[in-house]
GROMACS .gro file of C-alpha atoms in nm:
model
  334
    1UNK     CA    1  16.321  12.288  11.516
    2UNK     CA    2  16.680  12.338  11.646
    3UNK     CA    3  16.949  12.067  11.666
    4UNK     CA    4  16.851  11.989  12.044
    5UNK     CA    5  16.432  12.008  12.014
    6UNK     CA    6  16.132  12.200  11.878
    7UNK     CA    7  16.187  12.595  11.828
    8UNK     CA    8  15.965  12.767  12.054
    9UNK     CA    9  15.844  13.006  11.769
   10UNK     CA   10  15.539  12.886  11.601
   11UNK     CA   11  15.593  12.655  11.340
   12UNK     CA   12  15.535  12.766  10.987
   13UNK     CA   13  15.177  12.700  10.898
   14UNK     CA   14  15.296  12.415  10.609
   15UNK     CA   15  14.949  12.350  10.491
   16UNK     CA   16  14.817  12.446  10.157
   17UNK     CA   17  14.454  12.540  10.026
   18UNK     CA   18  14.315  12.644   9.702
   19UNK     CA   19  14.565  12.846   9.498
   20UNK     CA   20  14.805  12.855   9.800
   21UNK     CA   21  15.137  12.638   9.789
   22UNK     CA   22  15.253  12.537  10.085
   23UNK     CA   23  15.517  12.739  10.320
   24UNK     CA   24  15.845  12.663  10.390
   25UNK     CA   25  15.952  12.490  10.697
   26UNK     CA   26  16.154  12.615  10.927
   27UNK     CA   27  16.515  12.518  10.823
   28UNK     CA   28  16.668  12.284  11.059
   29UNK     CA   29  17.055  12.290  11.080
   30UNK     CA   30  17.254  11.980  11.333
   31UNK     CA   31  17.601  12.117  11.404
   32UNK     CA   32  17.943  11.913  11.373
   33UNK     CA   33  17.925  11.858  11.770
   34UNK     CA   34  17.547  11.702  11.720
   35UNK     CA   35  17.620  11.427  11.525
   36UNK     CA   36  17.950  11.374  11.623
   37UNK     CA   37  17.790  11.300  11.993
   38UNK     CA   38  17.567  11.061  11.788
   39UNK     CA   39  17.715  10.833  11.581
   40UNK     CA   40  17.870  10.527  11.666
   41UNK     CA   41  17.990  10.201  11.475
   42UNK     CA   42  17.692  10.016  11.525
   43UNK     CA   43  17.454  10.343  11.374
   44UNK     CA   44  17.652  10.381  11.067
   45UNK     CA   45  17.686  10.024  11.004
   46UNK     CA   46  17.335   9.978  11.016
   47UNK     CA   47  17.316  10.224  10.807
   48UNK     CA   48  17.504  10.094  10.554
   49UNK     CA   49  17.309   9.781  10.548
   50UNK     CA   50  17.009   9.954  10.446
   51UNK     CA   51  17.191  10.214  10.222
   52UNK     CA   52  17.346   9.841  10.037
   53UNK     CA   53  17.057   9.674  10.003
   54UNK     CA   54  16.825   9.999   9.852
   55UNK     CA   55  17.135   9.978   9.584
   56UNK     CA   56  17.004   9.689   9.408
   57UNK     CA   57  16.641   9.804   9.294
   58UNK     CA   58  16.690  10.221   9.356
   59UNK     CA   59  16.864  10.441   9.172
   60UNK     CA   60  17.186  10.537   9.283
   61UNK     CA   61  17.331  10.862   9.145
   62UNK     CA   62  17.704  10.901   9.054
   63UNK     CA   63  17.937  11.119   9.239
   64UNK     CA   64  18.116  11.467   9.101
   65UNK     CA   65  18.472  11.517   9.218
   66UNK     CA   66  18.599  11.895   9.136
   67UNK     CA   67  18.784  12.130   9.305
   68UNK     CA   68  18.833  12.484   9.471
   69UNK     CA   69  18.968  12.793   9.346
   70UNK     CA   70  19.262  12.640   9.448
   71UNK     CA   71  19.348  12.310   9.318
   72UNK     CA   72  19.509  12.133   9.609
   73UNK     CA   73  19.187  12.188   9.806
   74UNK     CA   74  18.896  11.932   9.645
   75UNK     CA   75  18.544  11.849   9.708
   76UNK     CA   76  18.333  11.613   9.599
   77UNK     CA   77  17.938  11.619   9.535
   78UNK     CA   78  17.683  11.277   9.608
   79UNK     CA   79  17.373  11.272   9.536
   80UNK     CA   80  17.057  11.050   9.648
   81UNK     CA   81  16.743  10.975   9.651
   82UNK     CA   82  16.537  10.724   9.872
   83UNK     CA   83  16.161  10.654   9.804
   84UNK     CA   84  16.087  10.915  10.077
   85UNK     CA   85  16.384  11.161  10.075
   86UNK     CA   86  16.640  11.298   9.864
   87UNK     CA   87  16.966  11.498   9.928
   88UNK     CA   88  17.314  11.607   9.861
   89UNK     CA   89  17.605  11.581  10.038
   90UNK     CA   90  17.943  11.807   9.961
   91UNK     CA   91  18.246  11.651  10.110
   92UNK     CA   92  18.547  11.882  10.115
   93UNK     CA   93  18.927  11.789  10.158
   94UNK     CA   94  19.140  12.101  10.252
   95UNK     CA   95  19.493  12.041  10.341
   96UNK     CA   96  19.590  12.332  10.432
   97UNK     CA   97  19.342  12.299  10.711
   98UNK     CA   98  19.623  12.142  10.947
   99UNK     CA   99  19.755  12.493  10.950
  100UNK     CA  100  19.446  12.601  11.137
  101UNK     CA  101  19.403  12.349  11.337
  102UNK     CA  102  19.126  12.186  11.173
  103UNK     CA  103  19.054  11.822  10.985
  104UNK     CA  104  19.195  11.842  10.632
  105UNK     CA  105  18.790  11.682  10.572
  106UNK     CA  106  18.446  11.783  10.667
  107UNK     CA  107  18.153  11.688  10.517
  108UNK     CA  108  17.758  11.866  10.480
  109UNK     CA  109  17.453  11.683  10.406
  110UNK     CA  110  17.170  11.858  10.295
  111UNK     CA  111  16.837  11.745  10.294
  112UNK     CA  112  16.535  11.891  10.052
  113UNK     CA  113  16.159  11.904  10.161
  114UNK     CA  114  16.035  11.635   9.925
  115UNK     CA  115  15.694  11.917   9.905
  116UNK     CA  116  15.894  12.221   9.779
  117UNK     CA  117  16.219  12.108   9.673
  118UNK     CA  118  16.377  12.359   9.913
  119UNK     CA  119  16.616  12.278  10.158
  120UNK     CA  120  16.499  12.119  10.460
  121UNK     CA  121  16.786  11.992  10.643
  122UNK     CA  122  17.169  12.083  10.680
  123UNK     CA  123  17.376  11.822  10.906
  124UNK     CA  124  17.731  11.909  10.942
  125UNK     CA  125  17.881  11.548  10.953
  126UNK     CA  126  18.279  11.554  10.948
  127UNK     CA  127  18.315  11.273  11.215
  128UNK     CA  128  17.971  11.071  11.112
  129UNK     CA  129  18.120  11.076  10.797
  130UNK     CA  130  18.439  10.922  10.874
  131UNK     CA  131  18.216  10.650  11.080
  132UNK     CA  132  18.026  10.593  10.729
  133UNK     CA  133  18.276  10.528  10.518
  134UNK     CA  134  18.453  10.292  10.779
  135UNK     CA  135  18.088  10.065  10.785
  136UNK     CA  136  18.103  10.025  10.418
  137UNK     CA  137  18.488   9.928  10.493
  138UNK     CA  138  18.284   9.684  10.765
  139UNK     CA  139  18.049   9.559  10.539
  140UNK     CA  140  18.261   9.459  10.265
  141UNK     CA  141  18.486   9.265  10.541
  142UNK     CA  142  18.179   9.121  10.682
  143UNK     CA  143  17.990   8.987  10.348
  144UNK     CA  144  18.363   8.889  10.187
  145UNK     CA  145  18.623   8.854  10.456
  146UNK     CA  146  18.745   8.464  10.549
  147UNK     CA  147  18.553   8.392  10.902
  148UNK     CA  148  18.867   8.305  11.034
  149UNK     CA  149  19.055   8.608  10.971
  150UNK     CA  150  19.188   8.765  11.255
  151UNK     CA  151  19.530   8.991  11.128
  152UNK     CA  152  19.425   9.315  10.981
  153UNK     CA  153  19.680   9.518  10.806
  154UNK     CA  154  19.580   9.872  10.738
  155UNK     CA  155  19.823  10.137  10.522
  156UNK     CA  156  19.752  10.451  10.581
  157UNK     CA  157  19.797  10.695  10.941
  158UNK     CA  158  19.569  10.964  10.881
  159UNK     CA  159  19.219  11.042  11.006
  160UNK     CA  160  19.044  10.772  10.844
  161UNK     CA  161  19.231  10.468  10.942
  162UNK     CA  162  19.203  10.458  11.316
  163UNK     CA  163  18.796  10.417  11.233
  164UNK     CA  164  18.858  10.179  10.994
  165UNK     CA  165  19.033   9.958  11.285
  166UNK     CA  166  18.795  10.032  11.523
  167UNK     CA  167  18.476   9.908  11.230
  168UNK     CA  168  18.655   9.604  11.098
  169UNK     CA  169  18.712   9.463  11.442
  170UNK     CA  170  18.337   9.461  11.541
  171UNK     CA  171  18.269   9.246  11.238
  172UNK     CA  172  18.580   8.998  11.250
  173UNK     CA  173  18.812   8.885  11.560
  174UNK     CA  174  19.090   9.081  11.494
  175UNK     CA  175  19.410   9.005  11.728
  176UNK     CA  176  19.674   9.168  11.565
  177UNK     CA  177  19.666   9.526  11.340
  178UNK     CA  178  19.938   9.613  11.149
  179UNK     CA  179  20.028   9.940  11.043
  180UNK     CA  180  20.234  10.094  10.754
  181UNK     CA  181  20.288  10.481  10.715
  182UNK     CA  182  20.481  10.660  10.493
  183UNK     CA  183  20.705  10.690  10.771
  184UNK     CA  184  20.810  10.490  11.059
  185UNK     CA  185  20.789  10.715  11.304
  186UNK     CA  186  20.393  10.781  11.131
  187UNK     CA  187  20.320  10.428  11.167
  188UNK     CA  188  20.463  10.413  11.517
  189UNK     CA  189  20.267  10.733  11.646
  190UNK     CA  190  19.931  10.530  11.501
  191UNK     CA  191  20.007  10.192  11.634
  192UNK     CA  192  20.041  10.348  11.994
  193UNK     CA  193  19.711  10.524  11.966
  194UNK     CA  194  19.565  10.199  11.864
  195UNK     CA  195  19.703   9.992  12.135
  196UNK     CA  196  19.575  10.251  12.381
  197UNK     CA  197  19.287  10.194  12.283
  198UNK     CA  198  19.304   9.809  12.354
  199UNK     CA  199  19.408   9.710  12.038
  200UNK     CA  200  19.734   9.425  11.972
  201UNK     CA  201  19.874   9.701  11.678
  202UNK     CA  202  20.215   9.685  11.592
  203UNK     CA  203  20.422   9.895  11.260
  204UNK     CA  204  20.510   9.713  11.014
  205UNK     CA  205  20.692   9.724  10.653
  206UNK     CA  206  20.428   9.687  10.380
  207UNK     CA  207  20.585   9.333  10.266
  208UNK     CA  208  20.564   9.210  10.599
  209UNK     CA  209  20.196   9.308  10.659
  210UNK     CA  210  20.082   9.175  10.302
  211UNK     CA  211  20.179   8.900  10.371
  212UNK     CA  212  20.081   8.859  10.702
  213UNK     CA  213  19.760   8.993  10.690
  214UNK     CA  214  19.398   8.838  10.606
  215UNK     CA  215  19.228   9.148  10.593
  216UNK     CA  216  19.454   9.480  10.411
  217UNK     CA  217  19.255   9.808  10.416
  218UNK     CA  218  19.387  10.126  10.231
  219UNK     CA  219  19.290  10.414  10.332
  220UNK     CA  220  19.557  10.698  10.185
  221UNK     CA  221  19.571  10.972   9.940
  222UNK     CA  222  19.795  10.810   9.690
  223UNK     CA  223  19.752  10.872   9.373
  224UNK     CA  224  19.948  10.771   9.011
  225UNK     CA  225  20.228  11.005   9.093
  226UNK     CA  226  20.370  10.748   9.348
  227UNK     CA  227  20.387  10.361   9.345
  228UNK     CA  228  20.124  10.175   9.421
  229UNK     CA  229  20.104  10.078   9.799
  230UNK     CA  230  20.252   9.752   9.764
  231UNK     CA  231  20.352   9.451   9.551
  232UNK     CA  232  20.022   9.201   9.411
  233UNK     CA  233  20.318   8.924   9.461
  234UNK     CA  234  20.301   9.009   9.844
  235UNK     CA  235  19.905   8.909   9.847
  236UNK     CA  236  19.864   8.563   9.972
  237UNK     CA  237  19.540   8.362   9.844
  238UNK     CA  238  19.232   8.402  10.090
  239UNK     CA  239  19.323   8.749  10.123
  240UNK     CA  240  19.044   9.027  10.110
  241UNK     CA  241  19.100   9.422  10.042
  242UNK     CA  242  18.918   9.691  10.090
  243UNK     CA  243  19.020  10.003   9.922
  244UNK     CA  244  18.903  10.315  10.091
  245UNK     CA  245  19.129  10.559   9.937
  246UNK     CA  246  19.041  10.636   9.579
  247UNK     CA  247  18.734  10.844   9.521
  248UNK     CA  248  18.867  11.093   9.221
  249UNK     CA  249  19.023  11.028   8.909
  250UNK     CA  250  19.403  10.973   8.941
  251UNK     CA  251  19.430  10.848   9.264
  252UNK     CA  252  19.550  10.501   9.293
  253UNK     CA  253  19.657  10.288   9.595
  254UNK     CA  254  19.625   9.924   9.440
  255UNK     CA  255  19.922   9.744   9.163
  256UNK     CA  256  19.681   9.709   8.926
  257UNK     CA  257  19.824   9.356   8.867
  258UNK     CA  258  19.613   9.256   9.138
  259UNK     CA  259  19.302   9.304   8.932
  260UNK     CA  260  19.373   8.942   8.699
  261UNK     CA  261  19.410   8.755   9.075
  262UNK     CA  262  19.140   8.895   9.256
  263UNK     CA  263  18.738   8.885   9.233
  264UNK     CA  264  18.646   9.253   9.262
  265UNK     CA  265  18.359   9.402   9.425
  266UNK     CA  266  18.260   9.767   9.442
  267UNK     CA  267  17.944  10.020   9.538
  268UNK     CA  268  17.877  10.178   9.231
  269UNK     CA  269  18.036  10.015   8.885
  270UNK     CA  270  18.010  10.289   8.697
  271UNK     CA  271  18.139  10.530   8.922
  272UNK     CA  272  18.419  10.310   9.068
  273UNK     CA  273  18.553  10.261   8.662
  274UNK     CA  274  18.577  10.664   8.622
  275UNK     CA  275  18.664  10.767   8.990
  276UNK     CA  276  18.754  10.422   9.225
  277UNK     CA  277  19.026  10.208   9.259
  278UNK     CA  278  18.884  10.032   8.945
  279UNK     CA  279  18.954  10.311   8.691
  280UNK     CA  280  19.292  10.135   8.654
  281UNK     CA  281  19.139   9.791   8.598
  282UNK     CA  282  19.158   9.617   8.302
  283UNK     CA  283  18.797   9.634   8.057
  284UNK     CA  284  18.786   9.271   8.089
  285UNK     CA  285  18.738   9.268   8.523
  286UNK     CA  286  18.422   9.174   8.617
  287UNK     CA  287  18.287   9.480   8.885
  288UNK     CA  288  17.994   9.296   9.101
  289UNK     CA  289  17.765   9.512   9.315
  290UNK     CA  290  17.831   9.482   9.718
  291UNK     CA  291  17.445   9.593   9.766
  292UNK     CA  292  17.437   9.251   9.540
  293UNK     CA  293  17.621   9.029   9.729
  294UNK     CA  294  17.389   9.193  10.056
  295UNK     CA  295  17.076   9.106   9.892
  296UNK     CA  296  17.160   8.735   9.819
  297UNK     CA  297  17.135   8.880   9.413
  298UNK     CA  298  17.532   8.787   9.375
  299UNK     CA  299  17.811   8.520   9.513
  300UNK     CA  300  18.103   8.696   9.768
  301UNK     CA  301  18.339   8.446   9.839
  302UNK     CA  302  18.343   8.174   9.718
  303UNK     CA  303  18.675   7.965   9.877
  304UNK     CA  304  18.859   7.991  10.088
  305UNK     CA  305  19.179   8.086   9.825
  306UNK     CA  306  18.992   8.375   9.668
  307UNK     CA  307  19.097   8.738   9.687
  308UNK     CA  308  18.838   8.965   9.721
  309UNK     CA  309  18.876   9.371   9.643
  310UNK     CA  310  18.573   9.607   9.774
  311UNK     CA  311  18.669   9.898   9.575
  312UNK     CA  312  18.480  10.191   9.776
  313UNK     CA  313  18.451  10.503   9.571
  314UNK     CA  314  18.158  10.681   9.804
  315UNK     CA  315  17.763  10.663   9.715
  316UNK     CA  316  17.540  10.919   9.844
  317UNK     CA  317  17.261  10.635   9.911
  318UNK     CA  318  17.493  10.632  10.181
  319UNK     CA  319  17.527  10.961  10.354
  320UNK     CA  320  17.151  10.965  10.302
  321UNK     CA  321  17.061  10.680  10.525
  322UNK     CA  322  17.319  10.774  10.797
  323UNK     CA  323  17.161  11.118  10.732
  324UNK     CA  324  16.763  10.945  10.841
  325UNK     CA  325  16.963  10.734  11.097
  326UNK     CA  326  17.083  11.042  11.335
  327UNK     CA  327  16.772  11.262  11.263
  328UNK     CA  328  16.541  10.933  11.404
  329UNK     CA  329  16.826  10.907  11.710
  330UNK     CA  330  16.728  11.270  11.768
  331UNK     CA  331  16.351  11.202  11.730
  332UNK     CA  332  16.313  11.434  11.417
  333UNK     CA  333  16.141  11.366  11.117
  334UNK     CA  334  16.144  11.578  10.734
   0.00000   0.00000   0.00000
């Protein structure tokens, strides 16, 4: 198979008789421009639903963050398993990209051939991937979020925050978006693409949007070397977070402060204490599952005064499922 149909070479002959193992399949590769074409917000969200819920009762395999020959450029590795599949996906962040013209991030899932253990499957899924990790951002709003919220305040201007707009507003009325940058003229540049999209987005000073906002979404590369994001004085009561940034240890967006006034939520506990917004929670903060809270197995909000975190450090369950989603769009099965 190609990324657009069957090859027309004969297929492998896959079956196996006495003393024979059986061949390898062809090996089917999706390009970027495949599954960007794809995915949308309702796919990956979907997706995360059933990547969630398999959380509770699967196994769900921590995350490795290392990096290149070059230490500025990083990658991370997730693995995961399903009853019926299994895979890995490598998720690269390469600043120096912008000098080529290309996203600082890209992302490859590979898929093995649960027979063999040989690869099956390679999806290049830059853009799907920014979709994914907005739908957990979604999720997390949806299960935890006030009903009544409708002022989103995001910090952050880079790739990943426009789709975290565009997810949290399909789950939650959202009239007004607030944006903070690292500079003004950032935040204004971002806050015009929003609104051109149809969106009531204004900049805004991080004080002002804290406490403003009923929904706050980080989604930055800041990391202990700089100040946390904002003030936890500045968080009003009622207020849910989702913190989409920190997926590596040392990065930081959150005053850890926050942690003793918040209930705190997260994908993976063990891997959000080494490599998520947690690692700079106290021992004593209680880390509760989202798949959890999904599955009915765990309580989300529960008033109207609570502050929620979803601390999202990246599970592979994940990429997985939004991996099966866009091969069953494309009618292809492994």
């Amino acid at each position: 198979m190609t990324a657009t149909g069957p090859t027309t070479d004969p297929a492998p002959d896959t079956s196996s008789g006495p003393g024979r193992p059986p061949a390898a399949r062809r090996l089917l590769h999706i390009t970027e421009e495949r599954t960007a074409a794809l995915v949308d917000e309702e796919l990956a969200l979907e997706a995360a639903r059933a990547a969630f819920a398999a959380t509770v009762d699967g196994t769900v395999f921590p995350g490795l963050a290392v990096h290149g020959s070059d230490p500025r450029n990083r990658f991370t590795l997730k693995p995961s398993a399903s009853p019926t599949h299994a895979g890995v996906k490598i998720g690269s962040y390469w600043p120096g990209n912008a000098e080529h013209g290309l996203p600082r991030h890209h992302s490859t899932l590979l898929l093995l051939d649960q027979t063999i253990g040989r690869i099956a499957a390679v999806l290049e899924v830059g853009t799907a991937n920014a979709y994914r990790t907005a739908a957990a951002d979604a999720l997390a709003v949806d299960l935890l979020a006030r009903a009544d919220t409708t002022t989103l305040a995001v910090f952050g201007t880079g790739h990943q925050a426009a789709y975290e707009v565009r997810a949290v507003s399909r789950v939650r009325p959202i009239g007004e978006v607030l944006v903070v940058g690292r500079t003004a003229e950032r935040a204004g540049q971002m806050s015009a693409a929003l609104a051109a999209e149809g969106h009531h987005a204004r900049s805004s000073g991080a004080e002002e949007a804290c406490t403003r906002a009923d929904v706050i979404v980080t989604a930055t590369n800041a990391t202990t070397d700089t100040p946390p994001l904002f003030e936890a004085s500045w968080v009003r009561p009622g207020t849910h977070i989702s913190c989409m940034g920190a997926d590596a240890p040392g990065k930081r967006e959150l005053p850890p402060e926050l942690f003793d006034r918040a209930r705190v939520f997260c994908d993976l506990p063990e891997q959000a204490r080494r490599m998520g917004e947690s690692q700079h929670a106290p021992a004593r903060t209680v880390l509760t599952p989202l798949g959890e809270v999904l599955t009915h197995r765990a309580t989300g909000r529960t008033a109207d005064s609570d502050i929620t975190v979803f601390d999202s450090s990246g599970i592979g369950v994940q990429d997985l499922y939004l991996g099966l989603a866009l091969l069953k769009k494309m009618d292809i099965s492994l």
